[in-house]
Short mmCIF file of N, CA and C in Angstrom, two decimals:
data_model
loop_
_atom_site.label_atom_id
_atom_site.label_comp_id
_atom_site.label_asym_id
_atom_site.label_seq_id
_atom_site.Cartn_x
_atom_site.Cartn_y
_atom_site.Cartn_z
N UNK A 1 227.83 -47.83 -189.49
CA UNK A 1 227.47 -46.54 -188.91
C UNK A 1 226.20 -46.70 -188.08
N UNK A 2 225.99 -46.45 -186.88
CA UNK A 2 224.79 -46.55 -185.98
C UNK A 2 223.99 -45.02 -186.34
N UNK A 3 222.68 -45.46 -186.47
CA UNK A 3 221.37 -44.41 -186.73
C UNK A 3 221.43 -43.45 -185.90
N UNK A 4 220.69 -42.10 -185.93
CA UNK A 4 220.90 -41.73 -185.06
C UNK A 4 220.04 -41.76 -183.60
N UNK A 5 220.24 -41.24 -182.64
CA UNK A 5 218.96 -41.56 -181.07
C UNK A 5 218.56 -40.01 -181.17
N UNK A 6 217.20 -40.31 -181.05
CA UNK A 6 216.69 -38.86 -180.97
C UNK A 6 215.47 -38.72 -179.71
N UNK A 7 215.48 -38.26 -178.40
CA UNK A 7 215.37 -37.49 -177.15
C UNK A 7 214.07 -36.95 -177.16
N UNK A 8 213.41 -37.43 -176.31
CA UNK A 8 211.98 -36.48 -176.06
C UNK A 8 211.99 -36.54 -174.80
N UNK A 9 212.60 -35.56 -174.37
CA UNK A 9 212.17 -34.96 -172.69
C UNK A 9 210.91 -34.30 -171.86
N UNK A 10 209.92 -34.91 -171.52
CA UNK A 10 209.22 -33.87 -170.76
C UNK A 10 210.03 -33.78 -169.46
N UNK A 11 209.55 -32.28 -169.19
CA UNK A 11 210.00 -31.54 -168.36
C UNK A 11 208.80 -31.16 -167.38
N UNK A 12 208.31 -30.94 -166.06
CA UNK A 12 207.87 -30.31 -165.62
C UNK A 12 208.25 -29.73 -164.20
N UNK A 13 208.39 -28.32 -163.91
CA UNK A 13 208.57 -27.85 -162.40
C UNK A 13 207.82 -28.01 -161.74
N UNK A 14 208.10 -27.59 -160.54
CA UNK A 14 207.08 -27.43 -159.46
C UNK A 14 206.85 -25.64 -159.14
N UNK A 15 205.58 -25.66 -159.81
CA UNK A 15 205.40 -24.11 -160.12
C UNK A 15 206.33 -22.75 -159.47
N UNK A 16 206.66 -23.06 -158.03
CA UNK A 16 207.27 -22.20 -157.37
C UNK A 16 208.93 -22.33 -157.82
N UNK A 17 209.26 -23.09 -158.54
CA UNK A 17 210.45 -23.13 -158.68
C UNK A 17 210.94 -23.05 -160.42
N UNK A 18 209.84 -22.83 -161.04
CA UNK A 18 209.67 -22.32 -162.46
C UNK A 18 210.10 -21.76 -163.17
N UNK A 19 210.50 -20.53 -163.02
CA UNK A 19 211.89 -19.58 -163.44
C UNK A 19 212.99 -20.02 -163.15
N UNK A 20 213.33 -20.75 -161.76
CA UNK A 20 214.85 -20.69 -161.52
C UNK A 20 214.95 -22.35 -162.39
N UNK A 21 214.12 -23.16 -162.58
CA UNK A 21 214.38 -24.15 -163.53
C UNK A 21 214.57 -23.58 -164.93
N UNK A 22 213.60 -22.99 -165.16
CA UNK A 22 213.87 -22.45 -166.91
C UNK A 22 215.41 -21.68 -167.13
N UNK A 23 215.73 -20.91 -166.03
CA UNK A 23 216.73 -20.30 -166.07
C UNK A 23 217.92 -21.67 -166.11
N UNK A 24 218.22 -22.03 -165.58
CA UNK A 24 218.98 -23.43 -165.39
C UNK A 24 218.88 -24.47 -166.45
N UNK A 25 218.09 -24.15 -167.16
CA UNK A 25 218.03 -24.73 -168.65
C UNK A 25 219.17 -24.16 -169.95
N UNK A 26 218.66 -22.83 -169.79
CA UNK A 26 220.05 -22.28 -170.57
C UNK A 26 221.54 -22.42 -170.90
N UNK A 27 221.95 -22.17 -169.38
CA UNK A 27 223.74 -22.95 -169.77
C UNK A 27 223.89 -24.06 -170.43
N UNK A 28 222.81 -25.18 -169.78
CA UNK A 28 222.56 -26.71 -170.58
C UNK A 28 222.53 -26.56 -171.57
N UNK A 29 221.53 -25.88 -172.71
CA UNK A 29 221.48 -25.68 -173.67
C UNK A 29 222.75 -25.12 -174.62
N UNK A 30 222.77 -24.01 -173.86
CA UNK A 30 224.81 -23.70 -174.69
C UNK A 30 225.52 -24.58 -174.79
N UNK A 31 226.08 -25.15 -173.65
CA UNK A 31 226.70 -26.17 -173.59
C UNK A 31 226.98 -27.12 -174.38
N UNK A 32 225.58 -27.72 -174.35
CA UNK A 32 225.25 -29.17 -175.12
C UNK A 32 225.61 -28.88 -176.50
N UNK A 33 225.24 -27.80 -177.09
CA UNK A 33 224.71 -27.62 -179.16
C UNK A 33 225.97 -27.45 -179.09
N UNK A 34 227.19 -27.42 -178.28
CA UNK A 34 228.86 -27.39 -178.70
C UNK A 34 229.30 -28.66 -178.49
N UNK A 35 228.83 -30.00 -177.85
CA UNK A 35 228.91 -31.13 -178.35
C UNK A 35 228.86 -31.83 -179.57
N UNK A 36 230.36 -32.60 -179.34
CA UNK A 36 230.08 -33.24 -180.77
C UNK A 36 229.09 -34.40 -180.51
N UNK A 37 228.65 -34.33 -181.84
CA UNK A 37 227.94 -35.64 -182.03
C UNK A 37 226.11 -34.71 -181.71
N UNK A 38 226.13 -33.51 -180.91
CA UNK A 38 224.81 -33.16 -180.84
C UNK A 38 224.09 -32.51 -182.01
N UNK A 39 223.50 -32.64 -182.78
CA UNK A 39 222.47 -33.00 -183.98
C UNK A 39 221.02 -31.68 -183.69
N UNK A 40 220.67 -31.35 -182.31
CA UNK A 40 219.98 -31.34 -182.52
C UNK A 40 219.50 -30.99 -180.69
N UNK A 41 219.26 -29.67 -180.57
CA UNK A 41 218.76 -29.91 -178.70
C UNK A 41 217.88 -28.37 -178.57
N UNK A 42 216.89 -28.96 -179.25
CA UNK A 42 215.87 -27.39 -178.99
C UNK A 42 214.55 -27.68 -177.83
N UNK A 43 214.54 -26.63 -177.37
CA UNK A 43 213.43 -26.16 -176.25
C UNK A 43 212.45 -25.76 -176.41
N UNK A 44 210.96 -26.86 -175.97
CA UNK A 44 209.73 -25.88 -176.36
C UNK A 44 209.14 -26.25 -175.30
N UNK A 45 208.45 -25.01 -174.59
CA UNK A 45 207.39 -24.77 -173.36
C UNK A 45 206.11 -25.06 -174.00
N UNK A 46 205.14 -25.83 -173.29
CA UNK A 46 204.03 -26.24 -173.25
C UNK A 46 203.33 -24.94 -173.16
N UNK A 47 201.97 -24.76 -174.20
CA UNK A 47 201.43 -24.09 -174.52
C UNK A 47 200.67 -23.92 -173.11
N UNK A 48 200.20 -25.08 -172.81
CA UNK A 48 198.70 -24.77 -171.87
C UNK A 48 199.33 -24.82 -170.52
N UNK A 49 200.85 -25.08 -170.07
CA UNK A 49 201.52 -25.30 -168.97
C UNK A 49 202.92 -24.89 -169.18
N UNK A 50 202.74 -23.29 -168.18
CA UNK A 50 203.59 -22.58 -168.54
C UNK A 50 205.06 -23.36 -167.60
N UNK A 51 204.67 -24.67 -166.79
CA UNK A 51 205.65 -24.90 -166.06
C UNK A 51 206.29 -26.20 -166.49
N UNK A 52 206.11 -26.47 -168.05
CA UNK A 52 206.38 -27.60 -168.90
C UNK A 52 207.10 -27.06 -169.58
N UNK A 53 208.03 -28.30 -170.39
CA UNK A 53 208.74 -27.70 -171.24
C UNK A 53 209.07 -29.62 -171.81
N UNK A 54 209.88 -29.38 -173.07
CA UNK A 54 210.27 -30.57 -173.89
C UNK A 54 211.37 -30.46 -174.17
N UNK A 55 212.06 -31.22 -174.48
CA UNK A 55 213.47 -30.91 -175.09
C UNK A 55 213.20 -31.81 -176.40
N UNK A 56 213.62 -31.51 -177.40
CA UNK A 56 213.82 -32.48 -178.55
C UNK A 56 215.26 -32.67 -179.11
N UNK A 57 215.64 -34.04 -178.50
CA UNK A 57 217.49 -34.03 -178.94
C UNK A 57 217.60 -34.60 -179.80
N UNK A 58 218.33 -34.91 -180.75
CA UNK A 58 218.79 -35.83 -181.84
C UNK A 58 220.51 -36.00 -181.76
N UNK A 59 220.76 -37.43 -181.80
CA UNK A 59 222.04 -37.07 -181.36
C UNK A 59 222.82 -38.43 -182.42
N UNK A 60 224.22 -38.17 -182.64
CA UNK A 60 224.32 -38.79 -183.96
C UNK A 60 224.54 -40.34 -183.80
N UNK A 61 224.54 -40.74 -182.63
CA UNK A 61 224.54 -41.72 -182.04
C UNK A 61 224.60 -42.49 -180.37
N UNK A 62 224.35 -43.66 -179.93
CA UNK A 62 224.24 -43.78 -178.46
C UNK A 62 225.34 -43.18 -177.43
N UNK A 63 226.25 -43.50 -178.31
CA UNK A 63 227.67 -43.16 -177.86
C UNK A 63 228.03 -41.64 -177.69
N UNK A 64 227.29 -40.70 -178.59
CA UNK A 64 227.32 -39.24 -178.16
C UNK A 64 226.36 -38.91 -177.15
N UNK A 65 225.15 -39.76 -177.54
CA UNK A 65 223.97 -39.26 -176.07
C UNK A 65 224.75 -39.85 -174.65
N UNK A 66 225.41 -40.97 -174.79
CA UNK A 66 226.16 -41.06 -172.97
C UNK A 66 227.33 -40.57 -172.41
N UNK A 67 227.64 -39.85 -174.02
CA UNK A 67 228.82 -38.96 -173.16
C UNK A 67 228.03 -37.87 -172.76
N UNK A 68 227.39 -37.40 -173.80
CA UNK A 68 226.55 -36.12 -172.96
C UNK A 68 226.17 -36.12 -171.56
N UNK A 69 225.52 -37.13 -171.12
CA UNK A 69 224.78 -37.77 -169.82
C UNK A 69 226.35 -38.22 -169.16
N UNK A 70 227.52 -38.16 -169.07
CA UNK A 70 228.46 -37.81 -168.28
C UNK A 70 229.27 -36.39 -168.35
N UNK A 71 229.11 -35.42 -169.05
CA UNK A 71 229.56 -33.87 -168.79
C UNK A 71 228.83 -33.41 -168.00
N UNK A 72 229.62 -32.23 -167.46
CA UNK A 72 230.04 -31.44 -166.36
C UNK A 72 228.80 -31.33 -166.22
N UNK A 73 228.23 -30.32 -167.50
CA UNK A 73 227.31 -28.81 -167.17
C UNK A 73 225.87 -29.75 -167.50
N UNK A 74 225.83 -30.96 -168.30
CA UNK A 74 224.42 -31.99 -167.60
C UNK A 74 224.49 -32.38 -166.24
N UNK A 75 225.34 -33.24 -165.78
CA UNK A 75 225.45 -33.15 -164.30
C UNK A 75 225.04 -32.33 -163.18
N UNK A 76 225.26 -30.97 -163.41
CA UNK A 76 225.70 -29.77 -162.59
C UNK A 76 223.84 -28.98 -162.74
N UNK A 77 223.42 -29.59 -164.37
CA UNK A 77 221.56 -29.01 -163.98
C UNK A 77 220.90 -30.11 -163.33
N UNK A 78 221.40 -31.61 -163.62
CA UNK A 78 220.46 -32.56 -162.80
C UNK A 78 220.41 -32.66 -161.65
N UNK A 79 221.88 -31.83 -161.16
CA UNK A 79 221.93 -32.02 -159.92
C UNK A 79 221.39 -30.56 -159.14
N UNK A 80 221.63 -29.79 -159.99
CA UNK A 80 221.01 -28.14 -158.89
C UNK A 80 219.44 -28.08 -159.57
N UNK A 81 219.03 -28.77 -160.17
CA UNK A 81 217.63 -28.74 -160.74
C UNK A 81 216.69 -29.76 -160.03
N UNK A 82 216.90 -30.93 -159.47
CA UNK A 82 216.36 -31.81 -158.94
C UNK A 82 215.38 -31.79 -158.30
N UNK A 83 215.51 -30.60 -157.31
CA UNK A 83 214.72 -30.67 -156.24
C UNK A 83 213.18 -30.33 -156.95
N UNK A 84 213.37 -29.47 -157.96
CA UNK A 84 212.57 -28.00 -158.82
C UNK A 84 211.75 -29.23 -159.63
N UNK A 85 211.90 -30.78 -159.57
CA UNK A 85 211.30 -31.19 -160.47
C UNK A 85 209.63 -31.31 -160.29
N UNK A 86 208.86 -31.31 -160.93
CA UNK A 86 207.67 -32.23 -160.75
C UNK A 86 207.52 -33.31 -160.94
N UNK A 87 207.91 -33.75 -162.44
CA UNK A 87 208.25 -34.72 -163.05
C UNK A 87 208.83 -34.83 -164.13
N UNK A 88 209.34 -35.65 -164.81
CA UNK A 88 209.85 -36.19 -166.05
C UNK A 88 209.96 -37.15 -166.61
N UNK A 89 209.77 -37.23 -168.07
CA UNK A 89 209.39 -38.48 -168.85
C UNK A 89 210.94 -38.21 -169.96
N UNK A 90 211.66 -39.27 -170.17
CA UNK A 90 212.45 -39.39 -170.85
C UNK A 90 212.38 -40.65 -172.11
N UNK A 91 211.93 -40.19 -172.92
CA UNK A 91 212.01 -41.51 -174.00
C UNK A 91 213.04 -41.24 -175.28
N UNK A 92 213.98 -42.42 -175.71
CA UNK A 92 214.53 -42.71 -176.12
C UNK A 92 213.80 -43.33 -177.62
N UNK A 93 214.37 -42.93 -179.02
CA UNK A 93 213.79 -43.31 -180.14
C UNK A 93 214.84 -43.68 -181.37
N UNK A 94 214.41 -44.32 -182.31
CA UNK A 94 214.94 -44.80 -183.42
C UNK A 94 214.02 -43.77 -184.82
N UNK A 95 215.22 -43.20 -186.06
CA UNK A 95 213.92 -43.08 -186.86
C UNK A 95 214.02 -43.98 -187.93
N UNK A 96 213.16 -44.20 -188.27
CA UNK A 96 212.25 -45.40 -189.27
C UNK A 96 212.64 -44.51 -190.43
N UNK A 97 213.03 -45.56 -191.35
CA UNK A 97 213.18 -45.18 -193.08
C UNK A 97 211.37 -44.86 -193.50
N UNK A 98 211.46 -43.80 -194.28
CA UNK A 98 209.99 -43.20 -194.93
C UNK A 98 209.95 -44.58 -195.72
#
């Protein structure tokens, strides 16, 4: 059985395009938590930067995180979201036995 991969997304807009990114987050979000294999895909906005945001995924394995990263409605925000980016940091993790 492979561990599971668990997702730390920063997110940031480019202030003028802030809402229509956050908004464009949503469907993603529906979407995704009806995937199998998704574990785990909650949203938190940066306290001190209202134009940040994180995603925290957990997913039950590699093989569910790359199908995700080939459906429709991921596709369809990376691609109408792109422009809206500032930046993004995507790291990939293992969790460690306590």
């Amino acid at each position: 059985m492979s561990s599971p991969v668990i997702v730390i997304a920063q997110l940031e807009a480019k202030p003028e395009f802030s809402a229509q990114f956050r908004a464009a987050l949503e469907p993603l979000i529906a979407a995704t938590l009806q995937e199998a294999g998704c574990q785990r895909y909650q949203l938190y906005q940066d306290r001190d930067n209202p134009h940040s945001w994180m995603l925290h995924e957990e997913w039950e394995s590699e093989a569910a995180l790359k199908a995700h990263q080939q459906q429709a409605h991921f596709l369809d925000f990376i691609a109408r979201a792109e422009p809206w980016f500032a930046s993004s940091n995507i790291r990939n993790y293992r969790r460690l036995p306590a």
